[in-house]
Coordinates of C-alpha atoms and ligand atoms in Angstrom, one line a residue:
M1 CA 128.5 19.1 -74.8
T2 CA 125.6 20.5 -76.9
L3 CA 122.3 18.7 -77.1
T4 CA 121.4 20.0 -80.5
D5 CA 124.4 18.8 -82.4
P6 CA 124.5 15.0 -82.7
T7 CA 127.4 15.3 -85.1
A8 CA 129.7 16.5 -82.5
P9 CA 132.5 14.0 -81.8
D10 CA 132.4 12.7 -78.3
A11 CA 136.1 13.0 -77.9
P12 CA 138.8 15.2 -79.4
A13 CA 141.1 13.7 -82.0
A14 CA 143.4 12.5 -79.3
T15 CA 146.9 11.3 -80.2
A16 CA 147.6 10.8 -76.6
P17 CA 149.7 7.7 -75.8
L18 CA 147.1 6.7 -73.2
V19 CA 144.8 5.4 -76.0
P20 CA 146.0 1.8 -76.2
S21 CA 144.7 0.7 -79.6
A22 CA 146.6 1.8 -82.7
L23 CA 143.2 2.0 -84.5
A24 CA 141.7 4.4 -82.0
R25 CA 144.9 6.5 -82.0
G26 CA 144.7 6.8 -85.8
L27 CA 141.0 7.9 -85.9
T28 CA 140.8 11.5 -87.0
V29 CA 138.0 14.0 -86.7
P30 CA 136.9 14.6 -90.3
K31 CA 137.4 18.2 -91.5
G32 CA 134.5 20.4 -90.8
F33 CA 131.6 18.2 -90.1
G34 CA 130.9 18.1 -86.4
D35 CA 133.7 20.6 -85.8
Q36 CA 132.6 22.8 -82.9
S37 CA 135.0 25.6 -83.9
L38 CA 132.8 26.2 -87.0
L39 CA 129.7 26.9 -84.9
S40 CA 128.5 30.4 -84.5
P41 CA 129.8 32.1 -81.4
R42 CA 126.5 34.0 -80.9
P43 CA 124.5 32.8 -77.9
D44 CA 121.3 33.3 -79.8
A45 CA 122.6 31.4 -82.9
I46 CA 119.9 29.3 -84.7
R47 CA 121.1 25.9 -85.7
L48 CA 119.8 24.2 -88.8
L49 CA 122.3 21.5 -88.2
G50 CA 121.1 18.0 -87.5
G51 CA 118.4 15.5 -88.3
I52 CA 116.7 16.1 -85.0
P53 CA 113.0 15.4 -84.4
D54 CA 110.9 18.1 -82.7
P55 CA 110.3 17.4 -79.0
S56 CA 106.5 18.0 -79.6
A57 CA 106.5 15.1 -82.0
L58 CA 108.0 12.7 -79.4
P59 CA 106.0 10.5 -77.0
L60 CA 106.9 12.2 -73.8
A61 CA 103.6 11.6 -71.9
E62 CA 103.0 8.2 -73.4
L63 CA 106.4 6.8 -72.3
R64 CA 105.7 8.0 -68.8
E65 CA 102.4 6.3 -68.8
S66 CA 104.0 3.1 -70.3
L67 CA 106.5 3.0 -67.5
G68 CA 103.6 3.2 -64.9
E69 CA 101.7 0.5 -66.7
V70 CA 104.6 -1.8 -66.9
W71 CA 105.5 -1.2 -63.3
D72 CA 101.9 -1.7 -62.1
A73 CA 101.7 -4.9 -64.0
G74 CA 104.8 -6.3 -62.1
G75 CA 107.2 -5.9 -65.1
A76 CA 109.8 -3.8 -63.2
A77 CA 112.1 -6.6 -62.1
A78 CA 112.4 -8.2 -65.6
A79 CA 113.0 -4.8 -67.2
L80 CA 116.2 -4.5 -65.2
Q81 CA 117.5 -8.0 -66.2
Y82 CA 119.6 -9.4 -69.1
S83 CA 117.7 -10.4 -72.2
G84 CA 118.5 -12.1 -75.6
S85 CA 120.8 -10.8 -78.4
H86 CA 118.0 -11.0 -81.0
G87 CA 115.8 -8.5 -79.1
F88 CA 112.3 -8.6 -77.6
E89 CA 110.0 -11.0 -79.4
G90 CA 107.0 -8.7 -79.0
L91 CA 108.9 -5.7 -80.4
R92 CA 110.3 -7.8 -83.3
G93 CA 106.9 -9.1 -84.0
W94 CA 105.4 -5.6 -84.1
I95 CA 108.1 -4.4 -86.5
A96 CA 108.0 -7.6 -88.6
E97 CA 104.2 -7.1 -89.1
R98 CA 104.7 -3.5 -90.2
E99 CA 107.5 -4.5 -92.6
G100 CA 105.8 -7.6 -93.8
V101 CA 108.7 -10.0 -93.0
N102 CA 109.4 -13.0 -90.8
P103 CA 110.2 -11.8 -87.2
R104 CA 113.3 -13.9 -87.2
R105 CA 114.8 -11.5 -89.7
I106 CA 114.5 -8.5 -87.3
L107 CA 117.5 -7.8 -85.1
I108 CA 117.0 -5.1 -82.5
T109 CA 119.9 -2.6 -82.3
N110 CA 121.0 0.4 -80.3
G111 CA 119.8 2.7 -83.1
G112 CA 120.8 3.3 -86.7
M113 CA 124.5 4.0 -86.3
H114 CA 124.9 0.8 -84.3
G115 CA 123.1 -1.1 -87.0
L116 CA 125.5 0.3 -89.5
S117 CA 128.6 -0.5 -87.5
L118 CA 127.4 -4.0 -86.8
T119 CA 126.7 -4.5 -90.5
V120 CA 130.1 -3.1 -91.5
Q121 CA 131.9 -5.3 -89.0
A122 CA 130.0 -8.3 -90.1
L123 CA 130.3 -7.9 -93.9
V124 CA 133.4 -5.8 -94.8
E125 CA 136.8 -7.3 -94.5
R126 CA 139.7 -5.1 -93.3
G127 CA 140.7 -2.9 -96.1
G128 CA 137.6 -3.9 -98.2
R129 CA 136.0 -1.7 -100.7
V130 CA 132.5 -0.1 -100.2
A131 CA 130.6 2.0 -102.7
V132 CA 129.1 5.0 -101.0
D133 CA 126.7 7.9 -101.8
N134 CA 128.4 11.0 -103.1
P135 CA 127.4 13.1 -101.2
A136 CA 127.1 10.9 -98.2
Y137 CA 126.1 10.8 -94.5
P138 CA 129.6 11.4 -93.0
L139 CA 129.1 9.4 -89.9
F140 CA 128.9 6.2 -92.0
L141 CA 132.3 7.1 -93.4
R142 CA 133.6 7.2 -89.9
T143 CA 132.1 3.7 -89.3
L144 CA 134.0 2.5 -92.4
E145 CA 137.2 3.7 -90.7
L146 CA 136.7 0.9 -88.1
V147 CA 137.7 -1.6 -90.6
G148 CA 139.9 0.6 -92.7
A149 CA 137.6 0.2 -95.7
E150 CA 138.2 2.1 -99.0
T151 CA 135.4 3.9 -100.6
L152 CA 134.1 4.1 -104.2
P153 CA 132.0 7.3 -104.5
V154 CA 128.9 7.0 -106.6
P155 CA 127.0 10.2 -107.5
V156 CA 123.6 10.7 -106.0
E157 CA 121.0 12.3 -108.4
A158 CA 117.6 13.8 -107.6
D159 CA 116.1 10.3 -107.7
G160 CA 118.9 8.7 -105.6
L161 CA 122.1 6.9 -106.3
D162 CA 123.3 6.8 -109.9
V163 CA 122.9 3.1 -110.3
E164 CA 124.0 3.2 -114.0
H165 CA 127.2 4.8 -112.9
L166 CA 127.8 1.9 -110.5
A167 CA 126.9 -0.6 -113.1
R168 CA 129.5 0.8 -115.4
R169 CA 132.2 0.7 -112.8
L170 CA 131.3 -2.9 -112.0
A171 CA 131.3 -3.8 -115.7
E172 CA 134.8 -2.3 -115.9
G173 CA 136.0 -4.8 -113.2
E174 CA 135.5 -2.8 -110.0
R175 CA 134.7 -5.1 -107.1
I176 CA 133.0 -4.1 -103.9
A177 CA 131.8 -5.8 -100.7
A178 CA 128.8 -3.4 -100.2
V179 CA 127.0 -0.3 -101.4
Y180 CA 125.8 2.2 -98.8
T181 CA 122.9 4.4 -99.7
V182 CA 120.1 6.3 -97.9
P183 CA 117.0 5.4 -100.1
D184 CA 114.4 7.8 -98.6
F185 CA 114.8 11.5 -98.1
H186 CA 118.5 11.3 -98.5
N187 CA 120.9 12.8 -96.0
P188 CA 122.1 15.3 -97.1
S189 CA 120.6 15.6 -100.6
Q190 CA 116.9 15.2 -99.8
G191 CA 115.9 13.0 -102.8
T192 CA 114.4 9.5 -102.8
L193 CA 115.7 6.4 -104.7
S194 CA 113.2 5.6 -107.5
A195 CA 111.5 2.2 -107.6
A196 CA 113.2 1.4 -110.9
K197 CA 116.6 2.2 -109.4
R198 CA 115.9 0.1 -106.3
A199 CA 115.2 -2.9 -108.5
A200 CA 118.3 -2.2 -110.6
L201 CA 120.5 -1.9 -107.6
V202 CA 119.3 -5.1 -106.1
E203 CA 119.8 -6.8 -109.4
L204 CA 123.4 -5.6 -109.5
A205 CA 124.0 -6.8 -105.9
E206 CA 122.8 -10.3 -106.8
R207 CA 124.7 -10.4 -110.1
Y208 CA 128.0 -9.2 -108.6
G209 CA 127.6 -10.7 -105.1
F210 CA 127.7 -7.6 -102.9
V211 CA 125.4 -6.4 -100.2
V212 CA 123.2 -3.3 -100.3
I213 CA 123.2 -1.4 -97.0
A214 CA 120.0 0.5 -97.2
D215 CA 120.1 3.1 -94.4
D216 CA 116.5 4.3 -94.0
P217 CA 115.9 6.4 -90.9
Y218 CA 113.6 9.0 -92.5
R219 CA 111.3 6.7 -94.4
E220 CA 108.4 7.1 -92.0
L221 CA 108.5 10.8 -92.5
R222 CA 107.0 11.1 -96.0
F223 CA 104.7 14.1 -96.3
A224 CA 104.4 14.3 -100.1
G225 CA 104.9 12.2 -103.2
T226 CA 104.7 8.5 -103.6
D227 CA 106.4 5.7 -101.6
Q228 CA 109.0 4.0 -103.8
G229 CA 108.7 0.7 -101.9
R230 CA 110.8 -1.5 -99.8
R231 CA 109.6 -4.9 -100.8
V232 CA 112.4 -5.3 -103.3
F233 CA 114.9 -4.9 -100.5
F234 CA 113.1 -7.3 -98.2
D235 CA 112.8 -9.9 -100.9
S236 CA 116.5 -10.0 -101.7
D237 CA 119.2 -12.1 -100.0
H238 CA 121.6 -9.2 -100.7
V239 CA 120.2 -6.4 -98.7
V240 CA 120.6 -5.3 -95.1
H241 CA 117.9 -2.7 -94.2
V242 CA 119.0 -0.4 -91.4
N243 CA 116.3 1.4 -89.4
T244 CA 115.8 3.3 -86.2
F245 CA 113.2 4.8 -83.9
T246 CA 115.4 7.9 -83.6
K247 CA 113.4 10.1 -85.9
T248 CA 110.0 8.9 -84.7
L249 CA 110.3 8.1 -81.0
G250 CA 113.5 9.9 -80.1
P251 CA 117.3 9.6 -80.6
G252 CA 117.9 9.3 -76.9
L253 CA 116.2 5.9 -76.7
R254 CA 119.1 4.5 -78.9
L255 CA 116.8 1.9 -80.4
G256 CA 116.6 0.6 -83.9
W257 CA 116.6 -2.6 -85.9
L258 CA 118.0 -4.4 -88.9
V259 CA 115.9 -6.4 -91.4
L260 CA 118.4 -9.1 -92.4
P261 CA 118.2 -11.7 -95.1
D262 CA 117.6 -15.1 -93.5
H263 CA 121.1 -16.4 -94.1
L264 CA 122.7 -13.5 -92.2
V265 CA 120.7 -13.8 -89.0
D266 CA 122.9 -16.3 -87.3
P267 CA 126.2 -14.7 -88.2
F268 CA 124.9 -11.3 -87.0
L269 CA 123.6 -12.8 -83.8
R270 CA 127.0 -14.4 -83.1
L271 CA 128.7 -11.1 -83.6
R272 CA 126.2 -9.2 -81.5
N273 CA 126.6 -11.7 -78.7
R274 CA 130.3 -10.8 -78.7
Q275 CA 129.8 -7.1 -78.6
D276 CA 127.3 -5.6 -76.1
S277 CA 125.2 -8.8 -76.0
H278 CA 121.8 -7.0 -76.4
S279 CA 120.0 -3.7 -76.5
S280 CA 118.7 -2.2 -73.3
T281 CA 116.0 -4.5 -71.7
F282 CA 114.6 -1.4 -70.0
V283 CA 114.2 0.6 -73.2
Q284 CA 112.8 -2.4 -75.1
T285 CA 110.3 -3.0 -72.4
L286 CA 109.0 0.5 -72.5
V287 CA 108.9 0.8 -76.3
E288 CA 107.4 -2.6 -76.8
H289 CA 104.7 -1.8 -74.3
L290 CA 104.0 1.6 -75.9
L291 CA 103.6 0.2 -79.4
V292 CA 101.9 -3.1 -78.6
S293 CA 99.4 -1.8 -76.0
R294 CA 98.2 1.1 -78.1
P295 CA 97.1 -0.2 -81.5
G296 CA 97.1 2.6 -84.1
W297 CA 98.8 5.1 -81.8
F298 CA 102.1 5.1 -83.8
D299 CA 100.4 5.9 -87.1
T300 CA 98.3 8.7 -85.6
T301 CA 101.4 10.2 -84.0
L302 CA 103.3 9.9 -87.3
A303 CA 100.6 11.6 -89.2
A304 CA 100.8 14.6 -86.9
A305 CA 104.6 14.6 -87.1
R306 CA 104.6 14.5 -90.9
E307 CA 102.2 17.5 -91.0
L308 CA 104.6 19.4 -88.7
Y309 CA 107.6 18.6 -90.8
R310 CA 105.8 19.3 -94.1
H311 CA 104.8 22.7 -92.7
R312 CA 108.4 23.5 -91.7
A313 CA 109.9 22.4 -95.0
E314 CA 107.3 24.5 -96.9
L315 CA 107.9 27.5 -94.7
L316 CA 111.6 27.3 -95.1
V317 CA 111.5 27.1 -98.8
A318 CA 108.9 30.0 -99.0
E319 CA 111.2 32.1 -96.8
L320 CA 114.2 31.4 -99.0
E321 CA 112.3 32.3 -102.1
A322 CA 111.0 35.5 -100.5
Q323 CA 114.2 36.7 -98.9
L324 CA 116.8 35.3 -101.2
P325 CA 115.1 35.4 -104.6
G326 CA 117.3 33.9 -107.3
Q327 CA 120.2 33.3 -105.0
L328 CA 119.5 29.9 -103.5
E329 CA 117.7 27.2 -105.5
A330 CA 115.6 25.3 -103.1
T331 CA 112.8 22.7 -103.6
V332 CA 110.4 21.3 -101.0
P333 CA 111.4 17.7 -100.2
E334 CA 108.9 14.9 -100.1
G335 CA 109.8 14.0 -96.5
G336 CA 112.6 13.9 -93.9
F337 CA 114.4 16.8 -92.3
F338 CA 116.7 18.3 -94.9
L339 CA 116.9 21.0 -97.7
W340 CA 119.8 20.8 -100.0
P341 CA 119.7 24.2 -101.9
C342 CA 122.3 25.2 -104.4
L343 CA 124.0 28.5 -104.7
A344 CA 122.7 30.0 -108.0
D345 CA 125.7 32.4 -108.5
D346 CA 129.1 30.8 -109.1
A347 CA 130.7 33.9 -107.9
V348 CA 129.5 33.3 -104.3
D349 CA 132.3 31.7 -102.3
A350 CA 130.6 29.0 -100.2
A351 CA 133.1 29.0 -97.4
A352 CA 133.1 32.8 -97.1
L353 CA 129.3 32.7 -97.0
H354 CA 129.3 30.1 -94.3
A355 CA 131.7 32.3 -92.2
R356 CA 129.5 35.4 -92.6
A357 CA 126.4 33.3 -91.8
S358 CA 128.0 32.1 -88.6
A359 CA 128.9 35.7 -87.6
E360 CA 125.2 36.6 -88.3
G361 CA 124.1 33.8 -86.0
I362 CA 122.9 31.0 -88.3
D363 CA 124.6 27.5 -88.4
Y364 CA 124.2 25.0 -91.2
Q365 CA 126.4 22.3 -92.7
Q366 CA 128.4 23.2 -95.8
G367 CA 127.8 20.9 -98.7
E368 CA 131.6 20.2 -99.1
F369 CA 131.6 18.2 -95.9
F370 CA 129.4 15.5 -97.5
V371 CA 131.5 15.1 -100.6
T372 CA 133.1 11.7 -101.1
G373 CA 134.5 12.2 -104.6
P374 CA 134.5 14.4 -107.7
G375 CA 131.7 15.1 -110.1
T376 CA 128.9 16.6 -108.1
D377 CA 127.8 20.2 -107.3
S378 CA 127.7 19.4 -103.5
A379 CA 130.4 22.0 -102.6
R380 CA 128.0 24.7 -104.0
R381 CA 125.2 23.5 -101.6
L382 CA 124.0 24.0 -98.1
R383 CA 122.4 21.4 -95.9
L384 CA 119.6 23.1 -94.0
A385 CA 117.9 21.0 -91.3
Y386 CA 114.5 22.2 -90.1
G387 CA 113.1 19.3 -88.0
D388 CA 113.4 20.9 -84.6
R389 CA 113.2 24.6 -85.5
T390 CA 110.1 26.7 -84.9
D391 CA 108.4 29.0 -87.5
D392 CA 110.0 32.1 -85.9
E393 CA 113.4 30.5 -85.8
L394 CA 113.2 29.5 -89.4
R395 CA 112.1 33.0 -90.5
T396 CA 114.9 34.6 -88.4
A397 CA 117.4 32.1 -89.7
V398 CA 116.7 33.0 -93.3
E399 CA 116.8 36.8 -92.5
R400 CA 120.3 36.2 -91.1
L401 CA 121.3 34.1 -94.1
A402 CA 120.1 36.9 -96.4
R403 CA 122.3 39.4 -94.5
A404 CA 125.2 37.0 -94.9
F405 CA 124.6 37.1 -98.7
G406 CA 125.0 40.9 -98.3
Ligands
PMP501 N1 121.8 7.3 -90.9 C1 121.4 8.5 -91.3 C2 121.3 8.8 -92.8 C3 121.1 9.5 -90.4 O1 120.7 10.7 -90.8 C4 121.1 9.2 -89.0 C5 120.8 10.2 -87.9 N2 121.3 11.5 -88.1 C6 121.5 7.9 -88.6 C7 121.8 7.0 -89.6 C8 121.7 7.6 -87.2 O2 120.6 7.2 -86.5 P1 120.6 6.9 -85.0 O3 120.5 8.1 -84.2 O4 119.5 5.9 -84.7 O5 121.9 6.2 -84.7

């Protein structure tokens, strides 16, 4: 197992008869993305692979202190007991205040992926149709496999999902249960859904009766540009907003939340109750204490994290411009962890470049692995993730990439 590759499948694509469920037997490992055989064999390989926060931006010392404080205050026994499906009241209250919604609408989850799978199980019938970003975060497509859903790819532009394209398809008679999109600092394509498109998307959802699944793990990591707003999502009965502490407090906590429209709270609670019952009482105890007992701490920490990620994004783009002038068209994103540069020269074979880069000791994700349908230039792109790479690593990575270009 590698700690730096969250995309690695936990298990091989087993067809072994020991797997009792026909569904589990049929689940395949998608081509390429998360495929260990595509990783560089070099022990000193530099991986620009996943949306991983830098350890220095995570609350290592504060969580240790929190544990001591909770234990000293006599909270240990309760932290090891069962708790409710909805999640801790204090934690929901803290999140609700930040989001500006009623705490009842917050459902604590085991992170973003869990929030997505819960939402899909709740809202998508077996074999249902879901419109998805093109290119898309591939792990969401795996979640859709759980209900055998079909996908309708919708192109993603520099300012997010092409909502007009979706509107045309709906006007032509296409019917969907949901739309999946990453509104802020898109994974993989780095852009942000504009305020106008947010409003138009919600309007379509209300008109045609589908749900918008807004997957927003990067939204706290804005380091440039203007926030395009979430109110429009929270004010609609047709949006499930999926969030996580993964990028801000650490993926290992497995802690996130949904902001649900009021009418979906009870059905989601009934479903949750039949799954794992609730998120870890222990983790919720620690994180609730950390956030509630240190007013202002989260924002101060985020401010430092944003500066770190801004610096890395700018450095990576500057290195690409200096070492690969005219070969990779890269722009500094406004936040998040990803660059999505495009190969300038059509004669460059993206797969061959990836193989040479791997031999040189740099790993990145090929754009083609995010493609969900025709009509984009994604296969000519590279996803470069810089969140957990140092300045030296980024410089060396680009040197290696430049060698791969030859
Ligand atoms: N959605 C997107 C777009 C992501 O990039 C990620 C993390 N890579 C997730 C969801 C999953 O978040 P979590 O680790 O909290 O499950």
